[in-house]
Amino acid sequence: MGENMSKRLRLISADSDMEERAFPNPYPDWDQGGLGLSPEADSDYGKEPLDAEGKISPRFQTKVQSKIKDLLQQMEEGLKTADPHDFSTYTGWTGIALLYLQLHRVSQEAAHLQRALDYVKRAMRTLNGRKVTFLCGDAGPLAVCAVVHHKLNNTADSQDCLSRLLQLQRSVVGPDAEMPDELLYGRAGYLYALLYVNKEIGANAVDDNFVKKKKKKNSPKMRLIYVVFSSSLYILWLPGSKVHPDLLSELVRPSIDYVRHKRFRSGNFPSSLSNESDRLVHWCHGAPGVIHMLLMAHKVFKEEKYLKEAAESAEVIWQRGLLRKGYGICHGTAGNAYSFMSLYHVTQEKKYLYRAYKFAEWCLDYGTHGCRIPDRPYSLFEGMAGTIYFLSEVERPEASCFPAFEL
């Protein structure tokens, strides 16, 4: 009796914690109200994000475009009091530059590209050489600056940034280099910067042999890293990373399976090896981040078990993904929505597109739910810029790409 009571108390505690961290999802799921509505059959026709053909409805598209303009104005005003020394992609000026690059990609408006240049120049003035990753170090501003100048046909400036980016290799693979292998602060973060440049500028911007050198430092000790490690595995598979098949089979695959076996019954994943509580449903901690790894495993190894588990993990995101922490992409609703976008890319199931759009619908009411205010409320990964970035993907979901993570 005592053991049963203890289990019940743990379940009650878990439910209470879930309510504290996420809002109850108020939306009907796909089979209750998505595709196929018609003016004759349903009074909600035209209010749903998808039309009868499974494409974004004109009404929803207009609402999203209007909200992007509104949030951009708020962001620009708020950035007047942002930390002038934060150059990072994660919470600083480079992240804002990356947002404007995305808006230029979507709209082709020259003004957005100019804004990207203005912000990345601000970041370049405060580089400090302490970290080398795309998200938190010098590699991010250098890579983004190289891309912006390339798009503006400033060839000399672009090459200068690229040269400085490649010089950072000494602290990554040098004989005295000591750093982890993960995305935020480690080698995977530097590798991402190289792959990003190759994608945006051209496949030969960074030589293949140079990219391969970045991976040779990886060792079996990587298996001790956990959820941040899932992002490291993901980066190793990105287009252009040139990972040898033997490495995939002997090191990467067993590590993926190890992460898989840590999954909770809910479909969520613990935030670290020592944490056995099913609490966090964030891109940075939990299923919304690990899903990307599982989908890439399915793509590389052609095994349905990885896709099946990704789909199962999507259920916990649908149930617990409207976060009280906010609307951002690192630990907010917009970041969780990218999980559905990625599943839609792989499966082409409209259910996932519908779910992503419902999370976007939640973001259209930005600031009205009583969410916590982030420490950097206008930044790319914690705040408003990330939400704008996600909303800009809604019109062309097939091209959506989690910033500074996917390619």
Short mmCIF file of C-alpha atoms in Angstrom, two decimals:
data_model
loop_
_atom_site.label_atom_id
_atom_site.label_comp_id
_atom_site.label_asym_id
_atom_site.label_seq_id
_atom_site.Cartn_x
_atom_site.Cartn_y
_atom_site.Cartn_z
CA MET A 1 0.00 0.00 0.00
CA GLY A 2 2.80 2.39 0.88
CA GLU A 3 4.52 1.80 -2.47
CA ASN A 4 1.29 2.38 -4.39
CA MET A 5 0.67 5.58 -2.46
CA SER A 6 4.20 6.74 -3.26
CA LYS A 7 3.62 6.13 -6.97
CA ARG A 8 0.35 8.06 -6.86
CA LEU A 9 2.05 10.97 -5.12
CA ARG A 10 4.77 11.02 -7.77
CA LEU A 11 2.16 11.08 -10.52
CA ILE A 12 0.30 13.92 -8.80
CA SER A 13 3.58 15.81 -8.42
CA ALA A 14 4.43 15.26 -12.11
CA ASP A 15 1.00 16.51 -13.20
CA SER A 16 1.37 19.57 -10.99
CA ASP A 17 4.82 20.30 -12.40
CA MET A 18 3.49 19.94 -15.95
CA GLU A 19 0.78 22.51 -15.21
CA GLU A 20 3.41 24.83 -13.78
CA ARG A 21 5.63 24.59 -16.88
CA ALA A 22 3.10 24.40 -19.71
CA PHE A 23 -0.36 25.65 -20.52
CA PRO A 24 -3.06 23.09 -21.30
CA ASN A 25 -3.33 22.79 -25.07
CA PRO A 26 -6.70 24.37 -25.97
CA TYR A 27 -6.69 23.30 -29.63
CA PRO A 28 -8.48 20.33 -31.17
CA ASP A 29 -6.02 17.90 -32.69
CA TRP A 30 -5.84 17.19 -36.39
CA ASP A 31 -8.53 14.50 -36.54
CA GLN A 32 -10.94 16.80 -34.73
CA GLY A 33 -10.64 19.96 -36.74
CA GLY A 34 -8.04 20.48 -39.39
CA LEU A 35 -8.34 19.77 -43.06
CA GLY A 36 -11.47 19.39 -45.12
CA LEU A 37 -13.70 22.02 -43.57
CA SER A 38 -16.12 23.64 -45.99
CA PRO A 39 -18.47 26.61 -45.72
CA GLU A 40 -21.45 24.25 -45.73
CA ALA A 41 -20.05 21.74 -43.27
CA ASP A 42 -18.56 23.86 -40.54
CA SER A 43 -19.00 27.33 -39.13
CA ASP A 44 -15.25 27.52 -38.39
CA TYR A 45 -14.35 27.36 -42.09
CA GLY A 46 -11.78 30.03 -42.87
CA LYS A 47 -10.68 30.33 -39.26
CA GLU A 48 -8.35 27.34 -39.36
CA PRO A 49 -4.73 27.83 -40.47
CA LEU A 50 -5.04 25.24 -43.27
CA ASP A 51 -7.50 25.46 -46.13
CA ALA A 52 -9.33 22.54 -47.75
CA GLU A 53 -6.24 21.69 -49.82
CA GLY A 54 -3.95 21.57 -46.82
CA LYS A 55 -2.24 24.86 -47.59
CA ILE A 56 -2.00 27.95 -45.42
CA SER A 57 -5.30 29.81 -45.50
CA PRO A 58 -5.25 33.43 -46.79
CA ARG A 59 -6.78 34.68 -43.55
CA PHE A 60 -4.13 33.01 -41.39
CA GLN A 61 -1.34 34.16 -43.69
CA THR A 62 -2.52 37.76 -43.40
CA LYS A 63 -2.63 37.50 -39.60
CA VAL A 64 0.92 36.12 -39.50
CA GLN A 65 2.29 38.85 -41.77
CA SER A 66 0.61 41.53 -39.69
CA LYS A 67 2.00 40.08 -36.47
CA ILE A 68 5.52 39.92 -37.87
CA LYS A 69 5.40 43.65 -38.63
CA ASP A 70 4.02 44.40 -35.18
CA LEU A 71 6.65 42.30 -33.37
CA LEU A 72 9.47 43.73 -35.48
CA GLN A 73 8.53 47.23 -34.36
CA GLN A 74 8.44 46.12 -30.73
CA MET A 75 11.77 44.33 -31.10
CA GLU A 76 13.52 47.31 -32.66
CA GLU A 77 12.30 49.55 -29.87
CA GLY A 78 13.35 47.07 -27.20
CA LEU A 79 16.81 46.57 -28.68
CA LYS A 80 17.63 50.18 -27.86
CA THR A 81 18.26 49.03 -24.28
CA ALA A 82 19.91 45.67 -25.11
CA ASP A 83 23.42 44.79 -23.94
CA PRO A 84 25.74 46.61 -26.38
CA HIS A 85 28.53 44.07 -25.80
CA ASP A 86 26.54 40.87 -26.49
CA PHE A 87 27.69 39.91 -29.99
CA SER A 88 26.44 36.31 -29.85
CA THR A 89 23.98 34.56 -32.13
CA TYR A 90 22.24 33.14 -29.09
CA THR A 91 21.22 36.35 -27.32
CA GLY A 92 23.08 39.18 -29.06
CA TRP A 93 23.47 41.23 -32.23
CA THR A 94 24.40 38.36 -34.54
CA GLY A 95 21.11 36.66 -33.78
CA ILE A 96 19.26 39.80 -34.89
CA ALA A 97 21.36 39.88 -38.06
CA LEU A 98 20.42 36.26 -38.70
CA LEU A 99 16.74 37.17 -38.32
CA TYR A 100 17.04 39.92 -40.93
CA LEU A 101 18.86 37.53 -43.26
CA GLN A 102 15.87 35.22 -42.95
CA LEU A 103 13.41 38.05 -43.61
CA HIS A 104 15.43 38.99 -46.70
CA ARG A 105 15.33 35.37 -47.86
CA VAL A 106 11.55 35.34 -47.53
CA SER A 107 10.75 38.82 -48.87
CA GLN A 108 13.79 39.69 -51.04
CA GLU A 109 13.58 43.21 -49.60
CA ALA A 110 16.96 44.95 -49.83
CA ALA A 111 16.25 46.86 -46.61
CA HIS A 112 16.31 43.62 -44.63
CA LEU A 113 19.74 42.71 -45.98
CA GLN A 114 21.01 46.16 -45.02
CA ARG A 115 19.64 45.73 -41.50
CA ALA A 116 21.45 42.39 -41.29
CA LEU A 117 24.68 44.16 -42.22
CA ASP A 118 24.11 46.93 -39.66
CA TYR A 119 23.60 44.45 -36.84
CA VAL A 120 26.43 42.07 -37.71
CA LYS A 121 28.82 45.03 -37.97
CA ARG A 122 27.81 45.95 -34.43
CA ALA A 123 28.61 42.40 -33.36
CA MET A 124 31.99 42.44 -35.11
CA ARG A 125 33.13 45.43 -33.05
CA THR A 126 32.90 43.46 -29.79
CA LEU A 127 34.43 40.04 -30.56
CA ASN A 128 36.55 38.81 -27.66
CA GLY A 129 38.16 35.54 -28.79
CA ARG A 130 36.97 33.60 -25.74
CA LYS A 131 34.68 31.14 -27.54
CA VAL A 132 34.68 29.82 -31.09
CA THR A 133 31.15 28.46 -31.69
CA PHE A 134 28.40 29.70 -33.96
CA LEU A 135 25.90 30.28 -31.16
CA CYS A 136 28.04 31.74 -28.41
CA GLY A 137 31.43 32.62 -29.86
CA ASP A 138 33.32 34.50 -32.56
CA ALA A 139 32.51 31.97 -35.29
CA GLY A 140 28.88 33.10 -35.43
CA PRO A 141 29.50 36.78 -36.22
CA LEU A 142 32.33 35.93 -38.63
CA ALA A 143 30.25 33.38 -40.54
CA VAL A 144 27.14 35.58 -40.70
CA CYS A 145 29.20 38.62 -41.69
CA ALA A 146 30.86 36.62 -44.48
CA VAL A 147 27.44 35.58 -45.77
CA VAL A 148 25.93 39.07 -45.61
CA HIS A 149 28.87 40.59 -47.48
CA HIS A 150 28.68 37.79 -50.04
CA LYS A 151 25.02 38.56 -50.70
CA LEU A 152 25.89 42.25 -51.07
CA ASN A 153 28.70 41.34 -53.53
CA ASN A 154 31.33 42.73 -51.16
CA THR A 155 33.78 39.99 -52.09
CA ALA A 156 36.86 41.34 -50.28
CA ASP A 157 34.99 41.87 -47.01
CA SER A 158 33.41 38.43 -47.26
CA GLN A 159 36.77 36.77 -47.83
CA ASP A 160 38.31 38.64 -44.92
CA CYS A 161 35.61 37.35 -42.55
CA LEU A 162 36.02 33.84 -43.92
CA SER A 163 39.79 33.97 -43.42
CA ARG A 164 39.35 35.06 -39.81
CA LEU A 165 36.82 32.27 -39.28
CA LEU A 166 39.25 29.64 -40.53
CA GLN A 167 42.01 30.99 -38.28
CA LEU A 168 39.94 29.95 -35.26
CA GLN A 169 40.80 26.31 -36.04
CA ARG A 170 43.88 26.48 -33.81
CA SER A 171 41.75 26.61 -30.69
CA VAL A 172 39.55 23.80 -32.01
CA VAL A 173 41.98 21.14 -33.24
CA GLY A 174 45.37 22.38 -32.05
CA PRO A 175 47.53 20.14 -29.85
CA ASP A 176 46.58 22.13 -26.75
CA ALA A 177 42.90 22.54 -27.66
CA GLU A 178 40.65 21.63 -24.76
CA MET A 179 36.95 22.00 -25.40
CA PRO A 180 33.84 19.83 -25.38
CA ASP A 181 32.29 18.43 -28.55
CA GLU A 182 28.80 19.93 -28.20
CA LEU A 183 26.95 22.67 -30.03
CA LEU A 184 26.81 25.68 -27.71
CA TYR A 185 30.44 25.83 -26.56
CA GLY A 186 32.28 23.04 -28.37
CA ARG A 187 33.58 21.70 -31.66
CA ALA A 188 30.15 20.93 -33.09
CA GLY A 189 29.42 24.64 -32.79
CA TYR A 190 32.49 25.53 -34.84
CA LEU A 191 31.74 22.79 -37.36
CA TYR A 192 28.26 24.24 -37.81
CA ALA A 193 29.77 27.64 -38.70
CA LEU A 194 31.83 26.04 -41.48
CA LEU A 195 28.86 24.10 -42.85
CA TYR A 196 26.67 27.21 -42.71
CA VAL A 197 29.17 29.19 -44.77
CA ASN A 198 29.40 26.40 -47.34
CA LYS A 199 25.64 26.28 -47.67
CA GLU A 200 25.16 30.04 -48.02
CA ILE A 201 28.24 30.97 -50.07
CA GLY A 202 29.05 27.80 -51.93
CA ALA A 203 30.30 24.26 -51.40
CA ASN A 204 33.94 25.29 -51.90
CA ALA A 205 33.96 28.23 -49.49
CA VAL A 206 35.53 25.91 -46.91
CA ASP A 207 37.59 23.00 -48.23
CA ASP A 208 36.26 19.49 -47.49
CA ASN A 209 39.56 18.45 -45.92
CA PHE A 210 39.32 21.37 -43.52
CA VAL A 211 35.82 20.27 -42.47
CA LYS A 212 36.98 16.69 -41.99
CA LYS A 213 39.81 17.86 -39.75
CA LYS A 214 37.26 19.35 -37.36
CA LYS A 215 35.73 15.92 -36.82
CA LYS A 216 38.94 14.02 -36.10
CA LYS A 217 39.07 15.44 -32.61
CA ASN A 218 35.82 13.70 -31.70
CA SER A 219 36.37 10.68 -29.49
CA PRO A 220 34.39 7.86 -27.86
CA LYS A 221 34.19 10.05 -24.73
CA MET A 222 31.37 11.84 -26.55
CA ARG A 223 29.10 9.01 -25.43
CA LEU A 224 29.14 10.49 -21.94
CA ILE A 225 27.47 13.66 -23.12
CA TYR A 226 23.68 13.59 -23.10
CA VAL A 227 21.02 15.85 -24.54
CA VAL A 228 23.46 18.52 -25.68
CA PHE A 229 25.22 15.56 -27.22
CA SER A 230 22.15 14.78 -29.36
CA SER A 231 22.75 18.10 -31.10
CA SER A 232 26.42 17.17 -31.63
CA LEU A 233 25.34 13.97 -33.37
CA TYR A 234 22.87 15.93 -35.45
CA ILE A 235 25.57 18.35 -36.64
CA LEU A 236 27.76 15.44 -37.73
CA TRP A 237 25.05 14.44 -40.21
CA LEU A 238 24.36 17.82 -41.76
CA PRO A 239 24.95 18.15 -45.51
CA GLY A 240 28.62 18.64 -46.23
CA SER A 241 29.95 17.23 -42.95
CA LYS A 242 31.47 14.22 -44.80
CA VAL A 243 31.29 11.77 -41.90
CA HIS A 244 32.83 8.39 -42.75
CA PRO A 245 30.32 5.48 -42.73
CA ASP A 246 32.50 3.56 -40.26
CA LEU A 247 32.23 6.42 -37.77
CA LEU A 248 28.47 6.45 -38.19
CA SER A 249 28.22 2.71 -37.50
CA GLU A 250 30.84 2.33 -34.78
CA LEU A 251 30.38 5.50 -32.73
CA VAL A 252 27.41 7.60 -33.73
CA ARG A 253 24.76 4.90 -34.04
CA PRO A 254 25.45 3.24 -30.65
CA SER A 255 25.37 6.67 -29.05
CA ILE A 256 21.97 7.42 -30.61
CA ASP A 257 20.61 4.13 -29.35
CA TYR A 258 21.90 4.94 -25.89
CA VAL A 259 19.97 8.22 -25.91
CA ARG A 260 16.87 6.41 -27.21
CA HIS A 261 16.88 4.02 -24.30
CA LYS A 262 16.73 6.91 -21.83
CA ARG A 263 13.31 7.95 -23.13
CA PHE A 264 10.42 8.28 -20.70
CA ARG A 265 7.10 6.52 -21.27
CA SER A 266 5.59 9.88 -22.16
CA GLY A 267 7.92 10.16 -25.17
CA ASN A 268 9.99 12.87 -23.52
CA PHE A 269 13.70 12.66 -22.67
CA PRO A 270 15.56 13.63 -19.47
CA SER A 271 17.53 16.84 -19.47
CA SER A 272 20.73 15.10 -18.32
CA LEU A 273 22.07 11.67 -17.41
CA SER A 274 21.47 12.14 -13.70
CA ASN A 275 17.99 13.65 -14.04
CA GLU A 276 15.16 11.13 -13.97
CA SER A 277 12.28 13.61 -13.80
CA ASP A 278 10.02 14.05 -16.81
CA ARG A 279 9.73 17.83 -16.60
CA LEU A 280 11.29 19.83 -19.42
CA VAL A 281 9.86 19.89 -22.94
CA HIS A 282 12.24 22.34 -24.63
CA TRP A 283 14.45 22.33 -27.70
CA CYS A 284 17.40 22.68 -25.31
CA HIS A 285 16.17 20.01 -22.88
CA GLY A 286 13.86 17.20 -23.89
CA ALA A 287 11.99 15.73 -26.84
CA PRO A 288 11.85 18.87 -29.05
CA GLY A 289 15.63 18.74 -29.48
CA VAL A 290 16.10 14.97 -29.62
CA ILE A 291 13.44 14.61 -32.34
CA HIS A 292 15.81 16.23 -34.84
CA MET A 293 18.44 13.62 -34.05
CA LEU A 294 15.93 10.77 -34.46
CA LEU A 295 14.74 12.11 -37.80
CA MET A 296 18.30 12.38 -39.05
CA ALA A 297 18.97 8.81 -37.86
CA HIS A 298 15.95 7.68 -39.88
CA LYS A 299 17.27 9.48 -42.94
CA VAL A 300 20.78 8.03 -42.66
CA PHE A 301 20.09 4.47 -41.46
CA LYS A 302 16.73 3.98 -43.24
CA GLU A 303 15.18 2.33 -40.19
CA GLU A 304 11.55 2.99 -39.29
CA LYS A 305 12.15 2.70 -35.55
CA TYR A 306 13.74 6.14 -35.48
CA LEU A 307 10.82 7.76 -37.29
CA LYS A 308 8.33 5.88 -35.10
CA GLU A 309 9.98 7.15 -31.92
CA ALA A 310 10.16 10.70 -33.29
CA ALA A 311 6.42 10.57 -33.98
CA GLU A 312 5.75 9.22 -30.49
CA SER A 313 7.82 12.00 -28.94
CA ALA A 314 5.84 14.56 -30.93
CA GLU A 315 2.79 13.64 -28.86
CA VAL A 316 4.32 14.96 -25.65
CA ILE A 317 5.20 18.20 -27.45
CA TRP A 318 1.61 18.61 -28.64
CA GLN A 319 0.36 18.00 -25.10
CA ARG A 320 2.96 19.95 -23.14
CA GLY A 321 4.65 22.25 -25.64
CA LEU A 322 2.83 25.55 -25.04
CA LEU A 323 5.37 26.72 -22.52
CA ARG A 324 4.94 29.17 -19.69
CA LYS A 325 8.59 30.08 -20.17
CA GLY A 326 7.69 32.04 -23.28
CA TYR A 327 7.46 32.04 -27.04
CA GLY A 328 11.13 31.71 -27.99
CA ILE A 329 13.00 28.98 -29.85
CA CYS A 330 15.42 27.68 -27.21
CA HIS A 331 12.92 27.05 -24.44
CA GLY A 332 9.65 28.33 -25.80
CA THR A 333 6.65 27.50 -27.94
CA ALA A 334 8.19 28.52 -31.27
CA GLY A 335 11.16 26.20 -30.78
CA ASN A 336 8.81 23.34 -29.99
CA ALA A 337 6.84 24.04 -33.17
CA TYR A 338 9.95 23.41 -35.25
CA SER A 339 9.69 19.74 -34.20
CA PHE A 340 6.40 19.52 -36.05
CA MET A 341 7.87 21.30 -39.07
CA SER A 342 10.72 18.78 -39.23
CA LEU A 343 8.32 15.85 -38.95
CA TYR A 344 6.27 17.37 -41.76
CA HIS A 345 9.38 17.55 -43.95
CA VAL A 346 10.00 13.82 -43.48
CA THR A 347 6.45 12.44 -43.50
CA GLN A 348 4.48 15.05 -45.51
CA GLU A 349 1.63 14.39 -43.07
CA LYS A 350 -0.61 17.43 -42.78
CA LYS A 351 -1.19 16.62 -39.12
CA TYR A 352 2.26 17.96 -38.27
CA LEU A 353 1.84 21.07 -40.38
CA TYR A 354 -1.48 21.71 -38.65
CA ARG A 355 0.14 21.33 -35.24
CA ALA A 356 2.98 23.69 -36.16
CA TYR A 357 0.45 26.26 -37.35
CA LYS A 358 -1.57 25.91 -34.15
CA PHE A 359 1.56 26.70 -32.16
CA ALA A 360 2.09 29.65 -34.49
CA GLU A 361 -1.48 30.71 -33.75
CA TRP A 362 -0.58 30.68 -30.05
CA CYS A 363 2.41 32.92 -30.81
CA LEU A 364 0.14 35.40 -32.60
CA ASP A 365 -1.18 36.29 -29.15
CA TYR A 366 2.35 37.09 -27.99
CA GLY A 367 2.42 38.52 -24.48
CA THR A 368 -1.22 37.80 -23.57
CA HIS A 369 -0.86 34.41 -21.84
CA GLY A 370 1.06 35.49 -18.78
CA CYS A 371 4.35 33.83 -19.77
CA ARG A 372 7.59 34.63 -18.03
CA ILE A 373 9.68 37.40 -19.51
CA PRO A 374 13.09 36.14 -20.72
CA ASP A 375 16.33 37.67 -19.48
CA ARG A 376 17.05 38.85 -23.06
CA PRO A 377 13.46 39.42 -24.23
CA TYR A 378 14.26 40.55 -27.79
CA SER A 379 17.00 38.06 -28.66
CA LEU A 380 16.98 35.26 -31.22
CA PHE A 381 17.09 32.24 -28.93
CA GLU A 382 15.39 33.51 -25.79
CA GLY A 383 13.02 36.15 -27.02
CA MET A 384 10.98 37.92 -29.65
CA ALA A 385 13.43 37.66 -32.56
CA GLY A 386 13.19 33.87 -32.47
CA THR A 387 9.40 33.99 -32.54
CA ILE A 388 9.48 36.33 -35.53
CA TYR A 389 11.93 33.99 -37.25
CA PHE A 390 9.56 31.05 -36.74
CA LEU A 391 6.50 32.99 -37.91
CA SER A 392 8.38 33.96 -41.08
CA GLU A 393 8.61 30.22 -41.92
CA VAL A 394 4.84 29.71 -41.93
CA GLU A 395 4.26 30.80 -45.52
CA ARG A 396 6.82 28.32 -46.90
CA PRO A 397 6.90 25.42 -44.41
CA GLU A 398 8.73 23.12 -46.81
CA ALA A 399 11.75 25.44 -46.54
CA SER A 400 11.64 25.90 -42.76
CA CYS A 401 14.93 25.49 -40.94
CA PHE A 402 15.68 25.89 -37.24
CA PRO A 403 18.20 28.78 -37.12
CA ALA A 404 21.79 28.04 -36.10
CA PHE A 405 20.97 24.33 -35.91
CA GLU A 406 19.50 22.94 -39.13
CA LEU A 407 20.80 23.61 -42.64
#
